[in-house]
Structure formats: C-alpha cells, structure tokens
Amino acid sequence: MPDFLRIYAKQDYLTPGAAHTVELIAETVDPDENTVLLDLAAGKGEAAATLAGRFACRVIAVDGYDPFIHIAAAKFWFYNLRDLASVLRADGRQIPVRSDSIDASYCIGGPSIVGLEPALGELVRVTKPGGHVIVSDVVWREKPGPLGPEWDWMAKAQQISADEYAATLTAAGLTVERTHIHPRSDWEDYQAPMLEVAREAKTAQPADPFFAEDVESQVDLERRALDQFLDYATFITRKP
Ligand SMILES: C[S@@+](CC[C@H](N)C(=O)[O-])C[C@H]1O[C@@H](n2cnc3c(N)ncnc32)[C@H](O)[C@@H]1O
C-alpha cells in the first residue's frame, strides 16, 4: 500500500476541490447547533472540524485508516471540538449508526474508494428523509475505452460519466439537485503539496529519489488523464 501519511503530509484535504465541496455543504445544509452531520471517509477530519467549528453542529466522522483517524481525533482535541466532532473507525460499507438518524451526510472523495453502491446505500440509510446527501468523486468527461497498464489505477477504474454517476445516485434513492464540476485549478491546488513533499524527498539527507519519483509520476499520470478524460464532481442530492 502507498505511504499515504507521507504522500499527504503537507495537506489537510485529500481530495481535489474538497474546500469548495465543504462550502457547498455549508450553503446547502445551513447547519446549526441542532444539526447532526455524518462525514463518511473523513480522512484527516478537516471537513468535520471546519463545519463543527463554524456552525457548532455535531459531526460524526467515519474512516477506516488508523493513521488518519488519529490525526482527526487529535485535530478535534486541538481545536477544542471534542463535544461536537467525534471519529469512528469503521468500514464505510457498514456504518455503525442507526437508520434515519442523521440530518445530512456527505462523503468527500470517497464513494468510489469505499465502493460506490455500498457507500451510497449506507449514506441513504443513515440520513433522515428530507436530508441532504452530498458526495464528490472522480468522473469521466470522455470514455477512452480499455486502458493499458501505463494508466495504473485508472486502467481498473469504472469509466463513469457525470450523468451516469447522477443516475447511480437516483437509483440509490436520491434526488439529484445540482452537479458541480470542479475547475482544473482545484486539481493543481490538490497536487501542489504532494509535489512539495517529493521535492523535499529529493533534497533531504538521506535523499529518497524513489519515493519522489513515485509521487511525481502519479501527479504526471493524473495531469495526462485530466487533459484527456478525467474530471472531479460534487453532487448535491436529497433523500425524499
Ligand atoms: C481520498 S480520501 C478522502 C478523505 C477526506 N474525505 C478528504 O477529502 O480529505 C479517502 C478516504 O477514504 C477512506 N476509506 C477508504 N476505504 C474506506 C472504507 N471501506 N471505509 C471507511 N473509510 C475508507 C480512506 O482511509 C481515506 O481517508
């Protein structure tokens, strides 16, 4: 498994456009101190801390990766948010939360990583009728057809357009209210701290050129894919 902790060492959000998705969540849900949110695949807990800190709402963050869970827990403690934000270690395909108990739920950059249909099924299950479900994910602007091994993880990824993604959300029982396609600059902002980590790995003593090369080649791969066929989208939906 890649060393995610090291690759993402210089960034709090692990998803292109995550800060913008959080703004979309804030303006759509307009949470207050009576609101309970669920953050699936919460990573380092940045979205949960931002929303709890700004709106005094409660946020249940769920992730399956211990190092990020520890960072999220420490962040909630550091910002004095422990009464509002908590983190659970759990599989996003089986969230340990009662059905219809959450005012609004979101998953930033995670549904296709957790497993698209199971993740959506769980978000729909835990959210109260009438509540929003907001997700962001990679979508395909063009479908290139079968890709060779030089495309690494993209060769195995499901090629799904924004319209097909919206249809999957509808099939999961959600009403799609809005689709936002993120600008290319959101990807550049996401990749810049990783390239900084790679630069440091090359000049550190001892240097780690293999790690640096891995990171740079992943970013290069993403850039080629963005030129040709990839996009990132946030979908705002509601459970009827
Ligand atoms: C791209 S990151 C997104 C993190 C965060 N939402 C953000 O935007 O900063 C994907 C996250 O999904 C988590 N994850 C992957 N599979 C999971 C699963 N089956 N259950 C729970 N979390 C999972 C990873 O640990 C990682 O933190």
Short mmCIF file of C-alpha atoms and ligand atoms in Angstrom, two decimals:
data_model
loop_
_atom_site.label_atom_id
_atom_site.label_comp_id
_atom_site.label_asym_id
_atom_site.label_seq_id
_atom_site.Cartn_x
_atom_site.Cartn_y
_atom_site.Cartn_z
CA MET A 1 0.00 0.00 0.00
CA PRO A 2 1.34 3.51 -0.78
CA ASP A 3 2.55 5.52 2.22
CA PHE A 4 -0.48 7.83 2.29
CA LEU A 5 0.63 9.51 5.51
CA ARG A 6 3.87 10.60 3.88
CA ILE A 7 2.38 11.46 0.47
CA TYR A 8 -0.31 13.65 2.09
CA ALA A 9 1.98 15.02 4.83
CA LYS A 10 1.58 18.65 3.74
CA GLN A 11 -2.18 18.77 3.17
CA ASP A 12 -5.30 18.56 5.33
CA TYR A 13 -7.71 17.72 2.49
CA LEU A 14 -7.02 14.60 0.45
CA THR A 15 -9.45 15.30 -2.40
CA PRO A 16 -9.45 17.78 -5.31
CA GLY A 17 -11.81 20.68 -4.58
CA ALA A 18 -12.61 19.48 -1.04
CA ALA A 19 -12.64 23.00 0.45
CA HIS A 20 -15.12 24.06 -2.22
CA THR A 21 -17.26 20.97 -1.57
CA VAL A 22 -17.33 21.97 2.12
CA GLU A 23 -18.63 25.42 1.10
CA LEU A 24 -21.34 23.71 -0.98
CA ILE A 25 -22.26 21.56 2.04
CA ALA A 26 -22.39 24.66 4.27
CA GLU A 27 -24.61 26.67 1.93
CA THR A 28 -26.90 23.72 1.11
CA VAL A 29 -27.40 22.33 4.61
CA ASP A 30 -27.03 25.59 6.57
CA PRO A 31 -26.29 23.62 9.76
CA ASP A 32 -26.86 24.95 13.27
CA GLU A 33 -26.29 23.65 16.81
CA ASN A 34 -29.19 21.19 16.43
CA THR A 35 -27.81 19.60 13.25
CA VAL A 36 -26.07 16.22 13.19
CA LEU A 37 -23.86 15.53 10.15
CA LEU A 38 -22.13 12.34 9.09
CA ASP A 39 -18.78 12.54 7.25
CA LEU A 40 -18.02 9.25 5.51
CA ALA A 41 -14.36 8.58 4.60
CA ALA A 42 -13.38 11.61 6.65
CA GLY A 43 -9.61 11.35 6.14
CA LYS A 44 -7.78 13.77 8.45
CA GLY A 45 -11.11 15.21 9.69
CA GLU A 46 -10.61 18.64 8.10
CA ALA A 47 -14.16 18.96 6.74
CA ALA A 48 -15.67 17.78 10.03
CA ALA A 49 -13.52 20.23 12.06
CA THR A 50 -14.34 23.10 9.68
CA LEU A 51 -18.11 22.53 9.81
CA ALA A 52 -18.26 21.85 13.57
CA GLY A 53 -16.04 24.88 14.29
CA ARG A 54 -18.05 27.23 12.10
CA PHE A 55 -21.61 26.15 12.84
CA ALA A 56 -21.40 24.42 16.25
CA CYS A 57 -23.15 21.46 14.61
CA ARG A 58 -22.29 17.89 15.59
CA VAL A 59 -20.30 15.78 13.14
CA ILE A 60 -19.70 12.04 13.23
CA ALA A 61 -16.60 11.33 11.14
CA VAL A 62 -16.06 7.76 9.88
CA ASP A 63 -12.86 6.38 8.38
CA GLY A 64 -11.12 3.02 8.14
CA TYR A 65 -7.46 4.07 8.15
CA ASP A 66 -5.90 4.30 11.61
CA PRO A 67 -3.26 6.98 10.92
CA PHE A 68 -5.90 9.40 9.60
CA ILE A 69 -8.28 8.52 12.45
CA HIS A 70 -5.57 9.51 14.96
CA ILE A 71 -4.94 12.79 13.14
CA ALA A 72 -8.68 13.57 13.04
CA ALA A 73 -9.07 12.80 16.77
CA ALA A 74 -6.03 14.98 17.62
CA LYS A 75 -7.42 17.80 15.43
CA PHE A 76 -10.79 17.72 17.21
CA TRP A 77 -8.94 17.85 20.54
CA PHE A 78 -6.56 20.63 19.43
CA TYR A 79 -9.42 22.87 18.24
CA ASN A 80 -11.49 22.12 21.35
CA LEU A 81 -14.20 20.45 19.26
CA ARG A 82 -14.45 17.16 21.13
CA ASP A 83 -18.02 17.91 22.30
CA LEU A 84 -19.07 18.44 18.67
CA ALA A 85 -16.93 16.22 16.46
CA SER A 86 -16.07 12.57 17.00
CA VAL A 87 -14.39 9.96 14.86
CA LEU A 88 -15.34 6.30 14.44
CA ARG A 89 -13.13 3.62 12.96
CA ALA A 90 -15.49 1.66 10.72
CA ASP A 91 -15.95 0.24 7.26
CA GLY A 92 -17.95 2.71 5.18
CA ARG A 93 -19.92 -0.22 3.76
CA GLN A 94 -21.34 -0.84 7.22
CA ILE A 95 -21.60 2.39 9.18
CA PRO A 96 -22.37 1.78 12.89
CA VAL A 97 -25.11 4.42 13.01
CA ARG A 98 -28.88 3.99 13.26
CA SER A 99 -31.05 4.35 10.15
CA ASP A 100 -32.76 7.72 9.56
CA SER A 101 -30.78 9.35 12.40
CA ILE A 102 -28.57 11.89 10.57
CA ASP A 103 -29.75 15.33 9.36
CA ALA A 104 -27.35 15.42 6.40
CA SER A 105 -24.46 13.25 5.30
CA TYR A 106 -21.54 13.70 2.97
CA CYS A 107 -18.62 11.80 1.52
CA ILE A 108 -15.84 13.91 0.00
CA GLY A 109 -13.72 11.97 -2.47
CA GLY A 110 -14.67 8.62 -1.04
CA PRO A 111 -17.67 6.83 -2.52
CA SER A 112 -15.80 5.08 -5.36
CA ILE A 113 -12.94 4.21 -2.97
CA VAL A 114 -15.27 2.73 -0.34
CA GLY A 115 -17.36 1.07 -3.09
CA LEU A 116 -19.88 3.26 -4.91
CA GLU A 117 -23.14 1.38 -4.42
CA PRO A 118 -22.47 0.18 -0.84
CA ALA A 119 -21.30 3.65 0.24
CA LEU A 120 -24.35 5.35 -1.28
CA GLY A 121 -26.61 2.69 0.25
CA GLU A 122 -25.24 3.47 3.71
CA LEU A 123 -25.44 7.26 3.25
CA VAL A 124 -29.08 6.90 2.18
CA ARG A 125 -29.84 4.53 5.07
CA VAL A 126 -28.46 6.73 7.88
CA THR A 127 -29.85 10.05 6.58
CA LYS A 128 -33.30 11.25 7.69
CA PRO A 129 -35.96 11.61 4.98
CA GLY A 130 -35.66 15.13 3.56
CA GLY A 131 -31.96 15.34 4.49
CA HIS A 132 -29.20 16.14 2.01
CA VAL A 133 -26.58 13.64 0.87
CA ILE A 134 -23.57 15.33 -0.77
CA VAL A 135 -20.75 13.42 -2.44
CA SER A 136 -17.71 14.25 -4.51
CA ASP A 137 -15.90 11.84 -6.77
CA VAL A 138 -13.91 11.34 -9.93
CA VAL A 139 -15.98 11.26 -13.14
CA TRP A 140 -15.05 10.71 -16.79
CA ARG A 141 -15.53 13.62 -19.22
CA GLU A 142 -14.69 11.25 -22.09
CA LYS A 143 -14.56 7.47 -22.07
CA PRO A 144 -11.30 6.32 -23.63
CA GLY A 145 -12.23 2.62 -23.61
CA PRO A 146 -9.86 -0.03 -22.27
CA LEU A 147 -6.63 1.50 -20.93
CA GLY A 148 -3.22 -0.17 -20.76
CA PRO A 149 -1.19 -0.81 -17.59
CA GLU A 150 0.65 2.51 -18.09
CA TRP A 151 -2.53 4.15 -16.73
CA ASP A 152 -2.08 2.40 -13.37
CA TRP A 153 -5.25 2.62 -11.17
CA MET A 154 -7.23 4.29 -13.94
CA ALA A 155 -6.95 1.14 -16.06
CA LYS A 156 -9.08 -0.70 -13.46
CA ALA A 157 -11.44 2.17 -12.60
CA GLN A 158 -15.03 2.17 -13.75
CA GLN A 159 -15.39 4.75 -16.53
CA ILE A 160 -18.46 6.63 -15.34
CA SER A 161 -19.65 9.99 -16.71
CA ALA A 162 -21.21 12.70 -14.51
CA ASP A 163 -24.63 11.82 -15.97
CA GLU A 164 -24.14 8.12 -15.22
CA TYR A 165 -22.99 8.98 -11.70
CA ALA A 166 -26.15 11.06 -11.24
CA ALA A 167 -28.20 8.09 -12.48
CA THR A 168 -26.48 5.87 -9.88
CA LEU A 169 -27.43 8.39 -7.17
CA THR A 170 -31.03 8.33 -8.41
CA ALA A 171 -31.01 4.51 -8.41
CA ALA A 172 -29.80 4.64 -4.79
CA GLY A 173 -33.00 6.54 -3.93
CA LEU A 174 -31.72 10.14 -4.03
CA THR A 175 -32.98 13.19 -5.89
CA VAL A 176 -30.08 14.99 -7.60
CA GLU A 177 -30.47 18.75 -7.13
CA ARG A 178 -27.19 20.04 -8.53
CA THR A 179 -23.92 18.86 -10.08
CA HIS A 180 -20.76 20.96 -9.76
CA ILE A 181 -17.77 20.11 -11.98
CA HIS A 182 -14.60 21.36 -10.30
CA PRO A 183 -12.20 23.56 -12.26
CA ARG A 184 -8.74 22.26 -13.18
CA SER A 185 -7.25 24.69 -10.64
CA ASP A 186 -8.77 22.54 -7.83
CA TRP A 187 -6.58 19.64 -9.03
CA GLU A 188 -3.50 21.89 -9.19
CA ASP A 189 -4.12 23.04 -5.60
CA TYR A 190 -4.52 19.40 -4.52
CA GLN A 191 -1.31 18.25 -6.25
CA ALA A 192 0.96 21.15 -5.22
CA PRO A 193 1.63 19.97 -1.62
CA MET A 194 2.41 16.44 -2.88
CA LEU A 195 4.94 17.82 -5.34
CA GLU A 196 6.46 19.81 -2.46
CA VAL A 197 6.83 16.57 -0.45
CA ALA A 198 8.51 14.97 -3.49
CA ARG A 199 10.89 17.94 -3.88
CA GLU A 200 11.90 17.67 -0.23
CA ALA A 201 12.44 13.90 -0.54
CA LYS A 202 14.94 14.56 -3.34
CA THR A 203 16.99 17.10 -1.40
CA ALA A 204 16.71 15.59 2.12
CA GLN A 205 19.68 13.80 3.68
CA PRO A 206 19.43 10.91 3.10
CA ALA A 207 17.52 11.60 -0.13
CA ASP A 208 14.69 9.29 -1.21
CA PRO A 209 14.57 9.63 -5.01
CA PHE A 210 12.41 6.51 -5.46
CA PHE A 211 9.63 7.91 -3.28
CA ALA A 212 9.90 11.30 -5.04
CA GLU A 213 9.71 9.65 -8.44
CA ASP A 214 6.60 7.66 -7.42
CA VAL A 215 4.79 10.80 -6.30
CA GLU A 216 5.81 12.81 -9.36
CA SER A 217 4.80 10.04 -11.76
CA GLN A 218 1.35 9.75 -10.09
CA VAL A 219 0.81 13.50 -10.45
CA ASP A 220 2.03 13.35 -14.05
CA LEU A 221 -0.39 10.48 -14.74
CA GLU A 222 -3.28 12.47 -13.25
CA ARG A 223 -2.37 15.52 -15.35
CA ARG A 224 -2.37 13.47 -18.56
CA ALA A 225 -5.73 11.95 -17.57
CA LEU A 226 -7.15 15.42 -16.81
CA ASP A 227 -6.03 16.66 -20.21
CA GLN A 228 -7.78 13.76 -21.90
CA PHE A 229 -10.74 12.42 -19.93
CA LEU A 230 -10.98 12.96 -16.14
CA ASP A 231 -12.97 15.48 -14.09
CA TYR A 232 -13.98 15.86 -10.47
CA ALA A 233 -17.59 16.50 -9.48
CA THR A 234 -19.66 17.31 -6.40
CA PHE A 235 -23.27 16.11 -6.42
CA ILE A 236 -25.85 17.70 -4.16
CA THR A 237 -28.75 15.35 -3.56
CA ARG A 238 -31.63 14.90 -1.17
CA LYS A 239 -33.27 11.82 0.31
CA PRO A 240 -37.00 12.13 -0.45
C1 LIG B 1 -9.49 10.42 -0.90
S1 LIG B 1 -9.56 10.19 0.84
C2 LIG B 1 -10.75 11.43 1.27
C3 LIG B 1 -10.60 11.93 2.68
C4 LIG B 1 -11.42 13.15 3.06
N1 LIG B 1 -12.83 12.99 2.80
C5 LIG B 1 -10.89 14.38 2.35
O1 LIG B 1 -11.45 14.77 1.33
O2 LIG B 1 -9.89 14.93 2.82
C6 LIG B 1 -10.45 8.68 1.01
C7 LIG B 1 -10.63 8.23 2.44
O3 LIG B 1 -11.44 7.04 2.41
C8 LIG B 1 -11.02 6.20 3.46
N2 LIG B 1 -11.54 4.86 3.17
C9 LIG B 1 -11.24 4.07 2.12
N3 LIG B 1 -11.96 2.92 2.16
C10 LIG B 1 -12.75 3.01 3.26
C11 LIG B 1 -13.74 2.16 3.84
N4 LIG B 1 -14.07 0.97 3.29
N5 LIG B 1 -14.36 2.56 4.97
C12 LIG B 1 -14.05 3.75 5.53
N6 LIG B 1 -13.13 4.61 5.03
C13 LIG B 1 -12.49 4.25 3.91
C14 LIG B 1 -9.51 6.34 3.44
O4 LIG B 1 -8.93 5.91 4.65
C15 LIG B 1 -9.35 7.84 3.17
O5 LIG B 1 -9.27 8.55 4.38
#
